[in-house]
mmCIF file with all atom_site columns, C-alpha atoms in Angstrom:
data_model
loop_
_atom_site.group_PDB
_atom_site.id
_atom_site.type_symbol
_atom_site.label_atom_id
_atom_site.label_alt_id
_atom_site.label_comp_id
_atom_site.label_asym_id
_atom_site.label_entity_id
_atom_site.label_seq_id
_atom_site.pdbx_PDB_ins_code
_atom_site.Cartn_x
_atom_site.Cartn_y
_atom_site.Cartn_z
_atom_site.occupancy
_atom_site.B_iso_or_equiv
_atom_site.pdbx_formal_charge
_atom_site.auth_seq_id
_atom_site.auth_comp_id
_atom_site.auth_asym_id
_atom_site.auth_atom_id
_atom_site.pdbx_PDB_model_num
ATOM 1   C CA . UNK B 1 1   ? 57.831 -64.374 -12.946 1.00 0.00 ? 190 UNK B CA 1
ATOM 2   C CA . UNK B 1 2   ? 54.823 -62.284 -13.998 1.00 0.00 ? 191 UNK B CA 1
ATOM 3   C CA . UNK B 1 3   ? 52.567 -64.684 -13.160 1.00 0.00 ? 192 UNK B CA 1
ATOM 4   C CA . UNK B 1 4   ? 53.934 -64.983 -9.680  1.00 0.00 ? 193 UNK B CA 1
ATOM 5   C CA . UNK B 1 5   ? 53.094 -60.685 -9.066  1.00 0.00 ? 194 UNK B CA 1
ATOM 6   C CA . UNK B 1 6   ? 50.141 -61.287 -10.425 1.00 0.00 ? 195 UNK B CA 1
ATOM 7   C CA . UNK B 1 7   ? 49.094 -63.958 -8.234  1.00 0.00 ? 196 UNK B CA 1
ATOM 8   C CA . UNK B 1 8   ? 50.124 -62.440 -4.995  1.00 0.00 ? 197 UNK B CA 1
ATOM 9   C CA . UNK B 1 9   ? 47.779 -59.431 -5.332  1.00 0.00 ? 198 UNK B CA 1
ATOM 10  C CA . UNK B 1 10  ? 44.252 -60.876 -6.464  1.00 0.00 ? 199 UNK B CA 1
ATOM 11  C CA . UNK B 1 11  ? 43.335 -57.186 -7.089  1.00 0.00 ? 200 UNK B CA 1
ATOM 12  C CA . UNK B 1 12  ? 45.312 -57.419 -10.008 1.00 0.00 ? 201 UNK B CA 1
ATOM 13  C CA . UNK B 1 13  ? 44.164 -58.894 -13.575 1.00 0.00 ? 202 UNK B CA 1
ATOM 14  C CA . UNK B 1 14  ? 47.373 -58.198 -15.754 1.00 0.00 ? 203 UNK B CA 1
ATOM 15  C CA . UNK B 1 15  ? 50.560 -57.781 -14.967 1.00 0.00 ? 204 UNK B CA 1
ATOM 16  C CA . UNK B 1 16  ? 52.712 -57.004 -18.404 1.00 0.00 ? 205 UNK B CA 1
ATOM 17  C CA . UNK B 1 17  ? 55.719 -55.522 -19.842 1.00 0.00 ? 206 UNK B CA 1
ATOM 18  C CA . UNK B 1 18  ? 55.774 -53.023 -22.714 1.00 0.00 ? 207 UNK B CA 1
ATOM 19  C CA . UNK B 1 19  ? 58.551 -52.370 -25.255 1.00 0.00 ? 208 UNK B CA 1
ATOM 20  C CA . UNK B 1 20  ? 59.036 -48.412 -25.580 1.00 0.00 ? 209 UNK B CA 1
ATOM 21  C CA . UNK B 1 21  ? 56.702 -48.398 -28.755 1.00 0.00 ? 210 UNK B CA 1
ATOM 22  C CA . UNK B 1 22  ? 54.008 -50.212 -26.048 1.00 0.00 ? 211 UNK B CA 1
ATOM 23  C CA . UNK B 1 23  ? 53.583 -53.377 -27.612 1.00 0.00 ? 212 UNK B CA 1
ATOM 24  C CA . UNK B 1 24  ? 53.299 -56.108 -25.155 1.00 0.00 ? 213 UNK B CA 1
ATOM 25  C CA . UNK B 1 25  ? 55.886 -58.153 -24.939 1.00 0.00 ? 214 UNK B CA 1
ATOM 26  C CA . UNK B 1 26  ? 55.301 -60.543 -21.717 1.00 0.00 ? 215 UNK B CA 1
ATOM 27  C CA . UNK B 1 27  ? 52.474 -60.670 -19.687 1.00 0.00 ? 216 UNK B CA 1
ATOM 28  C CA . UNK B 1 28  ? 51.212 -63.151 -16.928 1.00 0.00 ? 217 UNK B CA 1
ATOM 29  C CA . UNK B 1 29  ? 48.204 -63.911 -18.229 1.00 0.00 ? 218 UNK B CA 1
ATOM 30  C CA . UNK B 1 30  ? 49.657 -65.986 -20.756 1.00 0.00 ? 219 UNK B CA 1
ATOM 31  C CA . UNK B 1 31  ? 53.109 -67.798 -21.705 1.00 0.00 ? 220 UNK B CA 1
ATOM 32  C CA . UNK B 1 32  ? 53.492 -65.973 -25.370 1.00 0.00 ? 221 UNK B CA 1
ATOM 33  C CA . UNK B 1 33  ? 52.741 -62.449 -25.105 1.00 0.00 ? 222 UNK B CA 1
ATOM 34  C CA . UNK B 1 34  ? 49.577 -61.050 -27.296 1.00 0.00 ? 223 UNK B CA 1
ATOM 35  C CA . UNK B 1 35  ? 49.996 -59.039 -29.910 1.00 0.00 ? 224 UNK B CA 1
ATOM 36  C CA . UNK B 1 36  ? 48.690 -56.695 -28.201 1.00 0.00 ? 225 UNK B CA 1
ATOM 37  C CA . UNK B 1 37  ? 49.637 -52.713 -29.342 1.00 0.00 ? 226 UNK B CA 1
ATOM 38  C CA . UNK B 1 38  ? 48.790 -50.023 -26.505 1.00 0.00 ? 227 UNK B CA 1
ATOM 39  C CA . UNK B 1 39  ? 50.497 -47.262 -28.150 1.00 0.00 ? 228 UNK B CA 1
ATOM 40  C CA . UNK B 1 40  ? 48.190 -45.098 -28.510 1.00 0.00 ? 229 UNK B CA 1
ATOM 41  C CA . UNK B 1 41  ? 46.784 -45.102 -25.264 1.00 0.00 ? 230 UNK B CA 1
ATOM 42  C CA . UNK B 1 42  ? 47.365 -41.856 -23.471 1.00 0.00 ? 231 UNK B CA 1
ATOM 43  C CA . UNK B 1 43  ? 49.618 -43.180 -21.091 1.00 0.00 ? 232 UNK B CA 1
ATOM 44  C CA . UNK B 1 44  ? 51.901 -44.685 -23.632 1.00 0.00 ? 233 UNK B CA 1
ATOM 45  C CA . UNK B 1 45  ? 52.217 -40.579 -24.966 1.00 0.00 ? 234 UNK B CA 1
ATOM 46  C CA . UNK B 1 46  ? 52.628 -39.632 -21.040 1.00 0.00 ? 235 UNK B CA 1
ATOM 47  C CA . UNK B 1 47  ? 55.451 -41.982 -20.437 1.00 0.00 ? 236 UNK B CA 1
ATOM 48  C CA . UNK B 1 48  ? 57.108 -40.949 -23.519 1.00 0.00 ? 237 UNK B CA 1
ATOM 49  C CA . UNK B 1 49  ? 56.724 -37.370 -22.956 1.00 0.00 ? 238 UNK B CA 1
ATOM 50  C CA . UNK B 1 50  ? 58.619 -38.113 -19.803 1.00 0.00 ? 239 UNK B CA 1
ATOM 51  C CA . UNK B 1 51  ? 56.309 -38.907 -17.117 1.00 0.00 ? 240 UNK B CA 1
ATOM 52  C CA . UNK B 1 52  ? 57.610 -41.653 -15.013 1.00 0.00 ? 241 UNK B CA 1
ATOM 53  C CA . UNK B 1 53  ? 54.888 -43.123 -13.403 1.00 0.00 ? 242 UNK B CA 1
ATOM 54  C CA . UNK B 1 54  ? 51.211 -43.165 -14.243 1.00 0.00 ? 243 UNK B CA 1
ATOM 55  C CA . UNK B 1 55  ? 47.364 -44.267 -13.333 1.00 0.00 ? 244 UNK B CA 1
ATOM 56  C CA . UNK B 1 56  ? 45.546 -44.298 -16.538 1.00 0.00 ? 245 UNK B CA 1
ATOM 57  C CA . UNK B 1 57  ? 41.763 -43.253 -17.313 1.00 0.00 ? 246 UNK B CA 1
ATOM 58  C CA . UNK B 1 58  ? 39.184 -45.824 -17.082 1.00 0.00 ? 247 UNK B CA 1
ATOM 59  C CA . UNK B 1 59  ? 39.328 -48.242 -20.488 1.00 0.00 ? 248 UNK B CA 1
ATOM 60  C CA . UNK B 1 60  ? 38.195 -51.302 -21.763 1.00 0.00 ? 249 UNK B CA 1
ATOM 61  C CA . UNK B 1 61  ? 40.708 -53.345 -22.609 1.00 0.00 ? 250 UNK B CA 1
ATOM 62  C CA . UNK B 1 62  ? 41.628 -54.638 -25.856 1.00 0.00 ? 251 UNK B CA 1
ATOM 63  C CA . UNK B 1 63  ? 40.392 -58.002 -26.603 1.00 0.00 ? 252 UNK B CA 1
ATOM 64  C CA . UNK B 1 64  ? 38.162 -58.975 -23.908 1.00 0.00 ? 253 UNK B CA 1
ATOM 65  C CA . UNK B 1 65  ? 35.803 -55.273 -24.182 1.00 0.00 ? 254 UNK B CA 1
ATOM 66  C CA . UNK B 1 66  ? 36.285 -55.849 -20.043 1.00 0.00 ? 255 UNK B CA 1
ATOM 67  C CA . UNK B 1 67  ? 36.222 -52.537 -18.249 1.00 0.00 ? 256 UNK B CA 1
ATOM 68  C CA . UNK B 1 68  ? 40.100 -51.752 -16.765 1.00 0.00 ? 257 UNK B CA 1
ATOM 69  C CA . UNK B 1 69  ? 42.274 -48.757 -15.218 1.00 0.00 ? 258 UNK B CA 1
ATOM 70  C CA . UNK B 1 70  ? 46.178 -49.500 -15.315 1.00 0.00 ? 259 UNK B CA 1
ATOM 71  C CA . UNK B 1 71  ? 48.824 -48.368 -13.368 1.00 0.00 ? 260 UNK B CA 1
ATOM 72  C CA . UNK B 1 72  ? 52.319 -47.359 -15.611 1.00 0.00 ? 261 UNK B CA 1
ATOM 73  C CA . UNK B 1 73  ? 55.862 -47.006 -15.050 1.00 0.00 ? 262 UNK B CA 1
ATOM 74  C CA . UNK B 1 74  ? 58.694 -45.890 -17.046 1.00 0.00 ? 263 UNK B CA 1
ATOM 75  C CA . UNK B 1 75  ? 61.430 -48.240 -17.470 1.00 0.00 ? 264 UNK B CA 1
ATOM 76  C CA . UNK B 1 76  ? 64.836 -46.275 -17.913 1.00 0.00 ? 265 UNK B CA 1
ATOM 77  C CA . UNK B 1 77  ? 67.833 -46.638 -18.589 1.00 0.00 ? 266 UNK B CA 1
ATOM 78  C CA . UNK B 1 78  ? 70.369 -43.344 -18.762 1.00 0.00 ? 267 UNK B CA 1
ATOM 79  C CA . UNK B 1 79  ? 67.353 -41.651 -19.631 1.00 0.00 ? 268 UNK B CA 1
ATOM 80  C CA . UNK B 1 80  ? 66.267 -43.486 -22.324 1.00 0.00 ? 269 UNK B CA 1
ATOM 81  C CA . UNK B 1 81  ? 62.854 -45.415 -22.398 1.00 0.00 ? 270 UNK B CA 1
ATOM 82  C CA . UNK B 1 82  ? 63.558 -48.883 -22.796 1.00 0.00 ? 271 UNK B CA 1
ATOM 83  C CA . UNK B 1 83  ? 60.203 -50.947 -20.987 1.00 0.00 ? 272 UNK B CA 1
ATOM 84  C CA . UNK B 1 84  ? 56.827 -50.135 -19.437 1.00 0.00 ? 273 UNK B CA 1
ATOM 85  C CA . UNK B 1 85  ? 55.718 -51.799 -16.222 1.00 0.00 ? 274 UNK B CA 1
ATOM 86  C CA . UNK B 1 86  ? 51.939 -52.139 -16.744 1.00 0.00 ? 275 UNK B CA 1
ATOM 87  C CA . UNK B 1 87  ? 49.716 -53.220 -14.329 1.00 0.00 ? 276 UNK B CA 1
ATOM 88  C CA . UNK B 1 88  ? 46.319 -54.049 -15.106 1.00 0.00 ? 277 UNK B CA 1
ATOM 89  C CA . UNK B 1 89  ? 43.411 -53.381 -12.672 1.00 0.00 ? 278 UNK B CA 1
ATOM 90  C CA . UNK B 1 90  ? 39.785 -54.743 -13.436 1.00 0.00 ? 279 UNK B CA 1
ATOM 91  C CA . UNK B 1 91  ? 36.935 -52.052 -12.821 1.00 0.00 ? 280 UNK B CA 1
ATOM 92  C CA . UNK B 1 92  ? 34.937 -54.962 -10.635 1.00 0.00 ? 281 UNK B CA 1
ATOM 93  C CA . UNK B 1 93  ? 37.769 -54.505 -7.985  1.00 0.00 ? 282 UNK B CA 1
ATOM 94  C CA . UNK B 1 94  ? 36.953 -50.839 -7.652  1.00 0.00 ? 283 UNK B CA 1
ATOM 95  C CA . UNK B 1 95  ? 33.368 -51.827 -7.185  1.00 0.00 ? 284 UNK B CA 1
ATOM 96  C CA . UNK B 1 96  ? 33.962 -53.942 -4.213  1.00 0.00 ? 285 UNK B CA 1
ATOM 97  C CA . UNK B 1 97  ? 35.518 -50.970 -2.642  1.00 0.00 ? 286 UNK B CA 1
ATOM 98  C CA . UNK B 1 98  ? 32.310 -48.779 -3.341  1.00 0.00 ? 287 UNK B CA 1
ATOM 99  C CA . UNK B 1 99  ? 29.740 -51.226 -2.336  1.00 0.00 ? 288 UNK B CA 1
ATOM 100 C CA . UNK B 1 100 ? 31.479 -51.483 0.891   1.00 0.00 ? 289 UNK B CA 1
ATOM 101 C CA . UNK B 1 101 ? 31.201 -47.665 1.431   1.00 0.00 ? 290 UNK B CA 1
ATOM 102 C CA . UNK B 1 102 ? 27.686 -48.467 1.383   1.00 0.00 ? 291 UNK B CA 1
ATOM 103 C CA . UNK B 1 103 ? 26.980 -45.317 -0.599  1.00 0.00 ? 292 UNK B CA 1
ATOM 104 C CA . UNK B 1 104 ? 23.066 -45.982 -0.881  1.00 0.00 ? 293 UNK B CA 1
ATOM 105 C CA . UNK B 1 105 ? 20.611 -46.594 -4.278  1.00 0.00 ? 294 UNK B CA 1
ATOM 106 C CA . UNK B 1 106 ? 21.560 -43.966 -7.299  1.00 0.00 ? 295 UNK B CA 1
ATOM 107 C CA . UNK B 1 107 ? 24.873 -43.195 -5.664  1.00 0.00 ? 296 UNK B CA 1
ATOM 108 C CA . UNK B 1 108 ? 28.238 -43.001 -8.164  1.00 0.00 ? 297 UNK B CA 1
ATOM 109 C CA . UNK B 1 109 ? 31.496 -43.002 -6.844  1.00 0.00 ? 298 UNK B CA 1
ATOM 110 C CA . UNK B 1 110 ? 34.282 -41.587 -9.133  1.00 0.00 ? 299 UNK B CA 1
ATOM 111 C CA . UNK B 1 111 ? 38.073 -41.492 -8.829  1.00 0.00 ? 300 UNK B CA 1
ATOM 112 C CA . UNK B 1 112 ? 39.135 -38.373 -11.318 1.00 0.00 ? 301 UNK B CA 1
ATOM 113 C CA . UNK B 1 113 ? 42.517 -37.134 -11.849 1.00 0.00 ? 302 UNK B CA 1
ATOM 114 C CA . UNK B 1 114 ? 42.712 -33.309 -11.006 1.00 0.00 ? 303 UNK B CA 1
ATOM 115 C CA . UNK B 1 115 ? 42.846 -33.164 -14.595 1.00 0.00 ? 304 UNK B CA 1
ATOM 116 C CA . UNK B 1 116 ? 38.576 -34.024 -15.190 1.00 0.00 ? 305 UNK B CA 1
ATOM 117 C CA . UNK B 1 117 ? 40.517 -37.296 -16.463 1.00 0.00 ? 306 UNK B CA 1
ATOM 118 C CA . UNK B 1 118 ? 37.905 -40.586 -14.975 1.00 0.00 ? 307 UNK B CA 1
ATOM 119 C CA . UNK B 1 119 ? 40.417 -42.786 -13.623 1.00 0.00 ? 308 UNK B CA 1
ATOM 120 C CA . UNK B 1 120 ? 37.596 -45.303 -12.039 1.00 0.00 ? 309 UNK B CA 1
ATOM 121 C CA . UNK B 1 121 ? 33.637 -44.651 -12.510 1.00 0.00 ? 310 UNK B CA 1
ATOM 122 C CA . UNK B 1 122 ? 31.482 -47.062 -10.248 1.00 0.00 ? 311 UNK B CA 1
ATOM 123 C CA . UNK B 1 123 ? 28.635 -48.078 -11.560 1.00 0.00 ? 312 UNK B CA 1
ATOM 124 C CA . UNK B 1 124 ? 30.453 -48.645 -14.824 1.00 0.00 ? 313 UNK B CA 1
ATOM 125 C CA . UNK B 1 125 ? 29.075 -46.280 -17.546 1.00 0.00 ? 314 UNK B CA 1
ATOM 126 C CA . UNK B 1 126 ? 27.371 -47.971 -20.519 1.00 0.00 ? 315 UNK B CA 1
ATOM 127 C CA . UNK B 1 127 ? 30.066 -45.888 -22.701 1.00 0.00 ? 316 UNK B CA 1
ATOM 128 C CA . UNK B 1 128 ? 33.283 -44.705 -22.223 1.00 0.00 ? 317 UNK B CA 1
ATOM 129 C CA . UNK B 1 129 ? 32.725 -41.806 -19.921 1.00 0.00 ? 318 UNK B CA 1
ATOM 130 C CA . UNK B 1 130 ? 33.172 -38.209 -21.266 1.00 0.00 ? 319 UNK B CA 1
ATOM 131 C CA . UNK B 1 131 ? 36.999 -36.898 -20.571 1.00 0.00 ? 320 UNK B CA 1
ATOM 132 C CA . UNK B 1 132 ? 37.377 -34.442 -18.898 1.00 0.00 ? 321 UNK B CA 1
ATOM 133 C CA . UNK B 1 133 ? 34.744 -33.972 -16.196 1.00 0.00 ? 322 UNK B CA 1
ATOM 134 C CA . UNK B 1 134 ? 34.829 -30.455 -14.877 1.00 0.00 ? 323 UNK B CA 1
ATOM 135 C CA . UNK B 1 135 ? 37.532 -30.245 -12.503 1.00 0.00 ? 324 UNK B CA 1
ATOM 136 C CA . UNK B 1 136 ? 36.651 -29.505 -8.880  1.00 0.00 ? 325 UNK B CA 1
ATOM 137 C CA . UNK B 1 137 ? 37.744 -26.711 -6.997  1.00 0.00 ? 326 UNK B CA 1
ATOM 138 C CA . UNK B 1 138 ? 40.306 -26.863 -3.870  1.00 0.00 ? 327 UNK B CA 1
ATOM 139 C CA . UNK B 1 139 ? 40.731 -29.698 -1.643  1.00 0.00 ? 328 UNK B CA 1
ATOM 140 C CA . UNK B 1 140 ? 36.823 -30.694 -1.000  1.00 0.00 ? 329 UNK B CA 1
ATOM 141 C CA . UNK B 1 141 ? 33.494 -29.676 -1.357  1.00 0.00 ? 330 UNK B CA 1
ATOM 142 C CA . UNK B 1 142 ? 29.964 -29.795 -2.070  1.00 0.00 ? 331 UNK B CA 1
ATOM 143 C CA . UNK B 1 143 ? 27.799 -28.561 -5.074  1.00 0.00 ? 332 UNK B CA 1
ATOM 144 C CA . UNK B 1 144 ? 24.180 -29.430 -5.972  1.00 0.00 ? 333 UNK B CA 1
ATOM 145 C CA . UNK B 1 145 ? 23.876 -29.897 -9.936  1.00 0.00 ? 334 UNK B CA 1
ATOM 146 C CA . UNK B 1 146 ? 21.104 -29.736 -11.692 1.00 0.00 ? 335 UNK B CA 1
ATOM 147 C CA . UNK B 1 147 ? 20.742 -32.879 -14.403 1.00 0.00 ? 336 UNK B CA 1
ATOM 148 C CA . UNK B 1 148 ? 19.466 -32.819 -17.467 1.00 0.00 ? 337 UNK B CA 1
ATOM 149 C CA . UNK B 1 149 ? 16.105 -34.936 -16.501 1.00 0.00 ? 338 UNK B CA 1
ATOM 150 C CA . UNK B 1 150 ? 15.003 -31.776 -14.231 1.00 0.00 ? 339 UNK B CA 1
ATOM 151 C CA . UNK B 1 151 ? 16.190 -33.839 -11.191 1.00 0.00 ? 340 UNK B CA 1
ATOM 152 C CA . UNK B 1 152 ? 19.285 -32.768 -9.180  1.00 0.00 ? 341 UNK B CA 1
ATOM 153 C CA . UNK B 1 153 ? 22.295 -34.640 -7.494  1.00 0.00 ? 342 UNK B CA 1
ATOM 154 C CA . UNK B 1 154 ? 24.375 -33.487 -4.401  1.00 0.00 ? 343 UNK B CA 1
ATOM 155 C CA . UNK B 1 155 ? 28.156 -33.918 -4.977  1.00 0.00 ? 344 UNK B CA 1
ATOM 156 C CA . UNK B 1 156 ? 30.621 -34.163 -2.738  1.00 0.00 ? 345 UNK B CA 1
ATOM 157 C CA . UNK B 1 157 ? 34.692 -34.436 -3.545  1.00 0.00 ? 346 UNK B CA 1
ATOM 158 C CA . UNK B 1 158 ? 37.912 -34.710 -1.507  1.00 0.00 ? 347 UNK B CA 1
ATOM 159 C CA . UNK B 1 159 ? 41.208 -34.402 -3.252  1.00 0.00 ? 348 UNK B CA 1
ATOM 160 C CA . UNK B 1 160 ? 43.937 -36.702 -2.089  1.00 0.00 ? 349 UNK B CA 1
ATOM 161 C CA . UNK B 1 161 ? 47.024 -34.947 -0.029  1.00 0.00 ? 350 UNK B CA 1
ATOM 162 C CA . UNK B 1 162 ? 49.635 -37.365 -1.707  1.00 0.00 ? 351 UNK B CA 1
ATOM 163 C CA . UNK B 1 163 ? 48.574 -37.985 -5.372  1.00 0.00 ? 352 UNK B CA 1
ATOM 164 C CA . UNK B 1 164 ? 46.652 -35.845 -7.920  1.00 0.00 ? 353 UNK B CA 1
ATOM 165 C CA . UNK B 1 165 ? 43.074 -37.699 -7.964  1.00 0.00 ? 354 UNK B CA 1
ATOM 166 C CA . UNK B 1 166 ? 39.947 -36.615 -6.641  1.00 0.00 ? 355 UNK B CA 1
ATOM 167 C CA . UNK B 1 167 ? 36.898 -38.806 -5.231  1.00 0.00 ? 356 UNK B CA 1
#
């Protein structure tokens, strides 16, 4: 039961399947799914281009306007996309993980896929953040930037050894 998954990881907001078109059709949030159509989403075009499994770019979600990142998966069978597992993850849980860092006033913490795609973005943006961000080079670093304000900002990234995102 979806509602069960859901449950177990409190982390979690949404835990639905997707026909291959990405409409929902179950999700344990409620007992008759939404008519809810994600196709165009960029992760829906990923999945059917072939990718198999997927962290999407930091959303609002349809319906509610609430901030959201997702985590995808390909359903197959003998190749042939029949479901998406889709996992929805509310930006607030990200937060907690950044105010625990204890970053300090005016500090941002972003999760970006190597791509400049902004998987998570803490404090949320008032707007949907501009895709892509400049990619950063190697496996870390630090650059001063200068903003537009005059003012400047020190940044510092790390890539992660076993996925493609950078923080």
């Amino acid at each position: 039961e979806l509602r069960a998954i859901a449950a177990a990881a409190p982390e979690v907001g949404t835990v639905a399947v997707l026909d291959p078109e990405g409409r929902i059709v179950a999700t344990s949030s409620r007992p008759d799914a939404p008519p809810t159509d994600l196709s165009s989403r960029p992760f829906m075009q990923a999945i059917r281009d072939g990718t198999t499994g997927l962290l999407s770019g930091l959303t609002r979600a349809q319906g509610s306007g609430a901030w959201l990142y997702s985590w995808n998966r390909a359903i197959r069978v003998e190749g042939r996309l029949v479901a998406v597992a889709h996992i929805a993850l509310p930006a607030e849980e990200f937060g907690r993980v950044s105010d625990r860092l204890a970053l300090g006033p005016g500090a941002e913490l972003r999760l970006v896929h190597r791509d400049g795609t902004v998987l998570m973005w803490w404090p949320l943006p008032a707007a949907q953040p501009a895709v892509p961000l400049v990619a950063r080079p190697g496996s870390d670093g630090i650059a001063q930037e200068a903003l537009p304000n005059g003012s400047s900002r020190l940044i510092g990234w790390r890539a992660a050894p076993s996925a493609p995102v950078v923080a």
